JSON list of C-alpha atoms in Angstrom, two decimals:
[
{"chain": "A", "resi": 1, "resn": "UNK", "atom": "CA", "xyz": [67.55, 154.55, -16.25]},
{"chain": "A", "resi": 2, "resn": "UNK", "atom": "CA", "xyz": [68.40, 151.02, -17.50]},
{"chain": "A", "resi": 3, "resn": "UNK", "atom": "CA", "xyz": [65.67, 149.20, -14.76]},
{"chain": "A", "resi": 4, "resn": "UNK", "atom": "CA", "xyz": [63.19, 151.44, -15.86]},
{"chain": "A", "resi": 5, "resn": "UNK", "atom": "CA", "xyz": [63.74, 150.93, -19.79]},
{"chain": "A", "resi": 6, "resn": "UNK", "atom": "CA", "xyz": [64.35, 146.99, -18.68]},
{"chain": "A", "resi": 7, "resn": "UNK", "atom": "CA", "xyz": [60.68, 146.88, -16.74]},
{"chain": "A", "resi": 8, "resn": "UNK", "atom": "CA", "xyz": [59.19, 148.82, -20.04]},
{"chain": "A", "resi": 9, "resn": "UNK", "atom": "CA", "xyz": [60.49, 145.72, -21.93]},
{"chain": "A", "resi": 10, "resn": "UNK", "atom": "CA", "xyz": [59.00, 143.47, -19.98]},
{"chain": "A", "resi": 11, "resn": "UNK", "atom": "CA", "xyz": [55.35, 145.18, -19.24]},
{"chain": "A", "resi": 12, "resn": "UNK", "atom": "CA", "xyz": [55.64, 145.19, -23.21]},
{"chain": "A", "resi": 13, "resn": "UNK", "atom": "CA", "xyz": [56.37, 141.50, -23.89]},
{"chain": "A", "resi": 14, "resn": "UNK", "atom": "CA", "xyz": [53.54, 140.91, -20.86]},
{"chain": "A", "resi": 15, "resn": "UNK", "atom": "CA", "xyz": [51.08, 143.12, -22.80]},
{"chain": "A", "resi": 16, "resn": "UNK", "atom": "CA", "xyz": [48.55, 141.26, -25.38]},
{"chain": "A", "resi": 17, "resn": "UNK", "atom": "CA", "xyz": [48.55, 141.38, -28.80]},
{"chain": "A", "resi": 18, "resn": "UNK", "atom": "CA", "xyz": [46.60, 142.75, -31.31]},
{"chain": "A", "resi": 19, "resn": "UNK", "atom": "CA", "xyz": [45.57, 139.18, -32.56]},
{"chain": "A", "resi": 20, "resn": "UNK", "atom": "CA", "xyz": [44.57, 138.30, -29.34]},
{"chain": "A", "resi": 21, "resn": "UNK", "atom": "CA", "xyz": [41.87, 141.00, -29.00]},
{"chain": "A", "resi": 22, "resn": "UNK", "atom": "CA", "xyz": [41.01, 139.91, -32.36]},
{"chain": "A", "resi": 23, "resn": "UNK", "atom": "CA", "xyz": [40.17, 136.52, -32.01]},
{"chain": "A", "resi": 24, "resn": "UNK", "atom": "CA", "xyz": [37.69, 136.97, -29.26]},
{"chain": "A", "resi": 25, "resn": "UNK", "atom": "CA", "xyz": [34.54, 135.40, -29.99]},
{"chain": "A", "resi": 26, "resn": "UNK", "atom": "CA", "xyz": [31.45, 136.54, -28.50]},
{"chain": "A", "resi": 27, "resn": "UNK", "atom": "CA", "xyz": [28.61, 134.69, -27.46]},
{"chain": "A", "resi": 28, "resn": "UNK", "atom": "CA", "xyz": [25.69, 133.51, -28.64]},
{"chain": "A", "resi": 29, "resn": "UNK", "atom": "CA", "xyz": [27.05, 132.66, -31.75]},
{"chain": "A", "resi": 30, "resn": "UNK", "atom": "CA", "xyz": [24.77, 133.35, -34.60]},
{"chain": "A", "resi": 31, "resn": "UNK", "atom": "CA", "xyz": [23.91, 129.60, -35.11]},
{"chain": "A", "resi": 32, "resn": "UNK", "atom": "CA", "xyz": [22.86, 129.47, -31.66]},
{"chain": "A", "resi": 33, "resn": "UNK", "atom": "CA", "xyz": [19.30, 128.73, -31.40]},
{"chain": "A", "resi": 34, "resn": "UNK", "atom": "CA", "xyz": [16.22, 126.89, -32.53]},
{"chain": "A", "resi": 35, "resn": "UNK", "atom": "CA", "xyz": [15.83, 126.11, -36.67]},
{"chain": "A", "resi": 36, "resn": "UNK", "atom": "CA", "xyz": [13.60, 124.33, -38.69]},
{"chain": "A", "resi": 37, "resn": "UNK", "atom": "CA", "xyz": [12.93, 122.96, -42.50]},
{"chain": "A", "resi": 38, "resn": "UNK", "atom": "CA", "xyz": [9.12, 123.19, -43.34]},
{"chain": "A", "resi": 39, "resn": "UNK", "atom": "CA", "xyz": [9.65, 121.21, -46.13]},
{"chain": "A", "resi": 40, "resn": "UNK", "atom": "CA", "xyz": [11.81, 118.08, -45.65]},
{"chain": "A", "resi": 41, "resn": "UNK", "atom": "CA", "xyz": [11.17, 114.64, -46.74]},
{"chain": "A", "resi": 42, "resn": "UNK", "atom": "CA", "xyz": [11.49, 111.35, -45.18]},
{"chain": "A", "resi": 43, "resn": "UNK", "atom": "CA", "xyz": [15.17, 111.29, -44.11]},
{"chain": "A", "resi": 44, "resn": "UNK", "atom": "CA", "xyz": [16.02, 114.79, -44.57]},
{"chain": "A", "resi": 45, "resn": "UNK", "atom": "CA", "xyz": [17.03, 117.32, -41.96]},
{"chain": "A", "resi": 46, "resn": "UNK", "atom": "CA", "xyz": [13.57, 118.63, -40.70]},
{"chain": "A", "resi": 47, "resn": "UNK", "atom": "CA", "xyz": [15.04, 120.37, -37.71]},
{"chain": "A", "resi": 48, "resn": "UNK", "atom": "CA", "xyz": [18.63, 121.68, -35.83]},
{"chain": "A", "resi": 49, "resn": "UNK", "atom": "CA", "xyz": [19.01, 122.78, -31.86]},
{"chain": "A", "resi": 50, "resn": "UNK", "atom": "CA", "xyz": [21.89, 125.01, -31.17]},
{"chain": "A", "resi": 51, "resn": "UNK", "atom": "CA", "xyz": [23.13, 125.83, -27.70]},
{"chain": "A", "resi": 52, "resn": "UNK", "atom": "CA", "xyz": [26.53, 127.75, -27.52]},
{"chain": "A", "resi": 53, "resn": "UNK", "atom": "CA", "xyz": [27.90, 129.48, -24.42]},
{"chain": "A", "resi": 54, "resn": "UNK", "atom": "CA", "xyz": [31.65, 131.26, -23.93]},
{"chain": "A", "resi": 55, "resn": "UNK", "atom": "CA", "xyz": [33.60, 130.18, -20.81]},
{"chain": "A", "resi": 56, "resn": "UNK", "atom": "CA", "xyz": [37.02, 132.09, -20.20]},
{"chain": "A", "resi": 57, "resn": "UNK", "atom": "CA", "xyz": [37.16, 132.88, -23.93]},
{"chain": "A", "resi": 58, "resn": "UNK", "atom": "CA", "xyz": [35.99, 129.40, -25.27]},
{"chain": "A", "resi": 59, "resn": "UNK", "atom": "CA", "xyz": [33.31, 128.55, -27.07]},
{"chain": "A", "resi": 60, "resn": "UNK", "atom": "CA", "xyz": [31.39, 125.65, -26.21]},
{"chain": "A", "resi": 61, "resn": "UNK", "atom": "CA", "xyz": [28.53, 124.56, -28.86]},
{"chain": "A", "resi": 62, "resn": "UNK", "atom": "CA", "xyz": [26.21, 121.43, -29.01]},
{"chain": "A", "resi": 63, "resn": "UNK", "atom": "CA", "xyz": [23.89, 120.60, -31.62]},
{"chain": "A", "resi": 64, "resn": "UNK", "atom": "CA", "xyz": [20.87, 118.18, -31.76]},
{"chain": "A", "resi": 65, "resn": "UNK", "atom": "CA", "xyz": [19.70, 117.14, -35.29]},
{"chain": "A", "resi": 66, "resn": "UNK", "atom": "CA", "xyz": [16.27, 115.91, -36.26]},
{"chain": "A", "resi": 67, "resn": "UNK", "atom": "CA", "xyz": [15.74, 114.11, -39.60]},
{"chain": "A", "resi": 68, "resn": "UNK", "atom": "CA", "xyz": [11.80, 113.62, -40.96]},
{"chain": "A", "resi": 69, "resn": "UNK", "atom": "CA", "xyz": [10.22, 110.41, -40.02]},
{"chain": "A", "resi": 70, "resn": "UNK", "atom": "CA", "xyz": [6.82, 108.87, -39.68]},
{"chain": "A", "resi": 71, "resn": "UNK", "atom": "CA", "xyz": [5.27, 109.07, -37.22]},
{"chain": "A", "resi": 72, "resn": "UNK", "atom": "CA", "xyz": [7.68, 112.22, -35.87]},
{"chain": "A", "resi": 73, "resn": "UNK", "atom": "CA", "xyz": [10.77, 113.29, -36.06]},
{"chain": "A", "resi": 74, "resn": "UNK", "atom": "CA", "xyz": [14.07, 111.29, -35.62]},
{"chain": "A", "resi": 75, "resn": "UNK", "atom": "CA", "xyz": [16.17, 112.73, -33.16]},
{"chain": "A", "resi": 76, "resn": "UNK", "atom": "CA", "xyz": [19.99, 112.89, -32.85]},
{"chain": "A", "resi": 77, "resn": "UNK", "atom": "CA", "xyz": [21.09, 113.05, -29.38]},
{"chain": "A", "resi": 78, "resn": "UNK", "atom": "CA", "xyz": [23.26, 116.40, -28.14]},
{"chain": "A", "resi": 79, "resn": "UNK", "atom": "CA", "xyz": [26.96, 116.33, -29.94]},
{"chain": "A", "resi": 80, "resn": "UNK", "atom": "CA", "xyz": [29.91, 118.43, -29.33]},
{"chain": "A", "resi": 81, "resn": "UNK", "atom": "CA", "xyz": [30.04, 121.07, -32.01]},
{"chain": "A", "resi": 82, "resn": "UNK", "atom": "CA", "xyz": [33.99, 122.64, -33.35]},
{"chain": "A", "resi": 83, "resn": "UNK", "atom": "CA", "xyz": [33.98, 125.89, -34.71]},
{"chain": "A", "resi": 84, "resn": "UNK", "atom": "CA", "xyz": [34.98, 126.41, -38.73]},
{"chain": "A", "resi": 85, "resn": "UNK", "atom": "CA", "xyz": [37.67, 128.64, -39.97]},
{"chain": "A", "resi": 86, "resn": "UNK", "atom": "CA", "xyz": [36.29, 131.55, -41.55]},
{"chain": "A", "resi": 87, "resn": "UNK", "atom": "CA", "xyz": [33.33, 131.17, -38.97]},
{"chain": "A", "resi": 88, "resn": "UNK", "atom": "CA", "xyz": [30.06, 128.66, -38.50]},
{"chain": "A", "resi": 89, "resn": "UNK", "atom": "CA", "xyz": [30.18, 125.29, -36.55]},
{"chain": "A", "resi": 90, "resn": "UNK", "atom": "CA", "xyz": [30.67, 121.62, -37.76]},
{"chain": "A", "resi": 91, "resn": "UNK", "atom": "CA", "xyz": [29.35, 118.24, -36.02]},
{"chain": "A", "resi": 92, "resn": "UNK", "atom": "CA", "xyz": [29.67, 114.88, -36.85]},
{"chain": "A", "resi": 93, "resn": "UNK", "atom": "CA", "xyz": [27.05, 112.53, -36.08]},
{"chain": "A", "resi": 94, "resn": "UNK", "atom": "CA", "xyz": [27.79, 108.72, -36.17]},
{"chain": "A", "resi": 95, "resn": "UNK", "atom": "CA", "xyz": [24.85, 106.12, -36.51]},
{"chain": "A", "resi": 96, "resn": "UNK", "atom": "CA", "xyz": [24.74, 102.66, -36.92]},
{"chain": "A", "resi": 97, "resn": "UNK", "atom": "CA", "xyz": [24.57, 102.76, -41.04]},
{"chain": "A", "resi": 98, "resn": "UNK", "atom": "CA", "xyz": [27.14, 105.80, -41.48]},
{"chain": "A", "resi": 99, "resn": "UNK", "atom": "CA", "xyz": [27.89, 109.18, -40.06]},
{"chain": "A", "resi": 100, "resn": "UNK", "atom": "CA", "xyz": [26.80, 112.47, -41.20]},
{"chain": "A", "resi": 101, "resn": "UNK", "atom": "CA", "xyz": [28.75, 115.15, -41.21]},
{"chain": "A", "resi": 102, "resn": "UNK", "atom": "CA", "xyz": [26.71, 118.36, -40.79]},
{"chain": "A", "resi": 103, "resn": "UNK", "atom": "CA", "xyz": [28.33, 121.97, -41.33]},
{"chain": "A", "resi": 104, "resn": "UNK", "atom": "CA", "xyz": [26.05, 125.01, -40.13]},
{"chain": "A", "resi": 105, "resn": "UNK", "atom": "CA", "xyz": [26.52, 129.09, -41.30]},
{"chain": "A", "resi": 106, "resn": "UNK", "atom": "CA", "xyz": [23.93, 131.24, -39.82]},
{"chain": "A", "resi": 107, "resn": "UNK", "atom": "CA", "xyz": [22.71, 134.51, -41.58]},
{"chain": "A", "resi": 108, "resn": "UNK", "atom": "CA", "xyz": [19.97, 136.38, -39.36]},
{"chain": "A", "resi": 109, "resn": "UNK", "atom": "CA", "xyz": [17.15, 134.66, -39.40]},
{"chain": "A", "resi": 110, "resn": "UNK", "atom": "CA", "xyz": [18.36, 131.71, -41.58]},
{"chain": "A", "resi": 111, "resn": "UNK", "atom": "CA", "xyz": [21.01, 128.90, -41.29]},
{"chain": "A", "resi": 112, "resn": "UNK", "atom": "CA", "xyz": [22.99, 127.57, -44.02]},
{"chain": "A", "resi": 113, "resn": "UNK", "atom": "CA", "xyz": [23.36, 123.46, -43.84]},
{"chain": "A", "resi": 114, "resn": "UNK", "atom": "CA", "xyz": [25.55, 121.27, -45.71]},
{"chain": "A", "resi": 115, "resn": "UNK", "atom": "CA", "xyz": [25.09, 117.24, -44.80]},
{"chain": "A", "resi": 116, "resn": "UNK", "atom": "CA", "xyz": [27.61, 115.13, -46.22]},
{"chain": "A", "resi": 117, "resn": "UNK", "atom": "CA", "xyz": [26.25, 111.47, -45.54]},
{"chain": "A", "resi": 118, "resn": "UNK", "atom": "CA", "xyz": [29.35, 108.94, -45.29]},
{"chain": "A", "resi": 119, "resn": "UNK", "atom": "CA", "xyz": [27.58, 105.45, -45.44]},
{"chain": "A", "resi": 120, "resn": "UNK", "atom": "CA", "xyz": [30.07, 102.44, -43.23]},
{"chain": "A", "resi": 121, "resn": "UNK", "atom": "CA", "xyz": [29.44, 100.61, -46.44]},
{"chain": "A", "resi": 122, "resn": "UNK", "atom": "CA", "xyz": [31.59, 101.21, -49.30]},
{"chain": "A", "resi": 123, "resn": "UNK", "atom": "CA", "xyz": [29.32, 100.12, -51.86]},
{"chain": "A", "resi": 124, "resn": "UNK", "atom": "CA", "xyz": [27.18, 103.00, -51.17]},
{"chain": "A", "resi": 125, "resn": "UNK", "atom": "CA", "xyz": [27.95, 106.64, -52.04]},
{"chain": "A", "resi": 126, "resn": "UNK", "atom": "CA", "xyz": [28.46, 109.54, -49.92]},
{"chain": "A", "resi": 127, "resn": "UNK", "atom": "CA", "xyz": [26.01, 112.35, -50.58]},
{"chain": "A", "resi": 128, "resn": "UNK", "atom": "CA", "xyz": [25.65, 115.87, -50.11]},
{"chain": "A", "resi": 129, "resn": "UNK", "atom": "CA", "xyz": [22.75, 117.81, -49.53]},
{"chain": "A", "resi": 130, "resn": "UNK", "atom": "CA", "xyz": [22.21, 121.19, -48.29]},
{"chain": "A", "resi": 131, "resn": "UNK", "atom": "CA", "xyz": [19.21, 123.06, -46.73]},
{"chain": "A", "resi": 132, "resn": "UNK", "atom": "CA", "xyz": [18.14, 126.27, -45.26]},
{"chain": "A", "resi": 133, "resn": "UNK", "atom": "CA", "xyz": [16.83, 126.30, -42.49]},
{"chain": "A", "resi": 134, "resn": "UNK", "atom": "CA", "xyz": [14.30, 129.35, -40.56]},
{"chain": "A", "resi": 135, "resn": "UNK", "atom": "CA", "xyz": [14.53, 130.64, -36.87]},
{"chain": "A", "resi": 136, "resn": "UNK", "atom": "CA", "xyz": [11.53, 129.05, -34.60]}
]
């Protein structure tokens, strides 16, 4: 009787949680995919790329920004993307004149996008703008 209650204990400790089977994210994410803003201006966010995948229960997400220019679009290359407590993904993009920090939320067919632009310079401010952005 005690090796079977014993190898009970053990199949239990061995056993996963409730947490676990919780915290499984599946994939695509809703972010993932192609979104644009119609109406940006010079140096706004005109357009985001979002590839995520799941590999042995990791996420893996990239993003590629675009910011209106003349005469197209400036592009970002592909960055590493971390997932956001509470859900969504954040990237942070570093140029030559500052880094932009660019949290994403997607909501069907629309994306929630904060950009928090941290200039190298002190003497400038950082600013925050957000956008929505539409499903191509």
């Amino acid at each position: 009787m005690r090796p079977f209650i014993f190898l009970c204990f053990v199949i239990a400790l061995l056993m996963p949680i409730g947490e676990e089977a919780e915290a499984r994210i599946y994939c695509p994410l809703p972010e993932h995919g192609i979104w644009v803003n119609g109406q940006a201006k010079p140096k706004e966010l005109s357009r985001l790329e979002i590839e995520t995948k799941c590999v042995n229960d990791q996420v893996h997400a990239r993003i590629r920004a675009f910011t209106k220019c003349s005469p197209r679009d400036c592009k970002w290359g592909w960055t590493k993307a971390e997932l956001r407590d509470g859900g969504g993904l954040n990237v942070l993009l570093v140029g030559f004149l500052g880094v932009k920090n660019i949290d994403v939320r997607g909501f069907g067919d629309r994306l929630d996008a904060f950009v928090t632009d941290i200039k190298h310079d002190p003497q400038f401010p950082d600013t925050i703008q957000s956008y929505t952005l539409t499903r191509k």
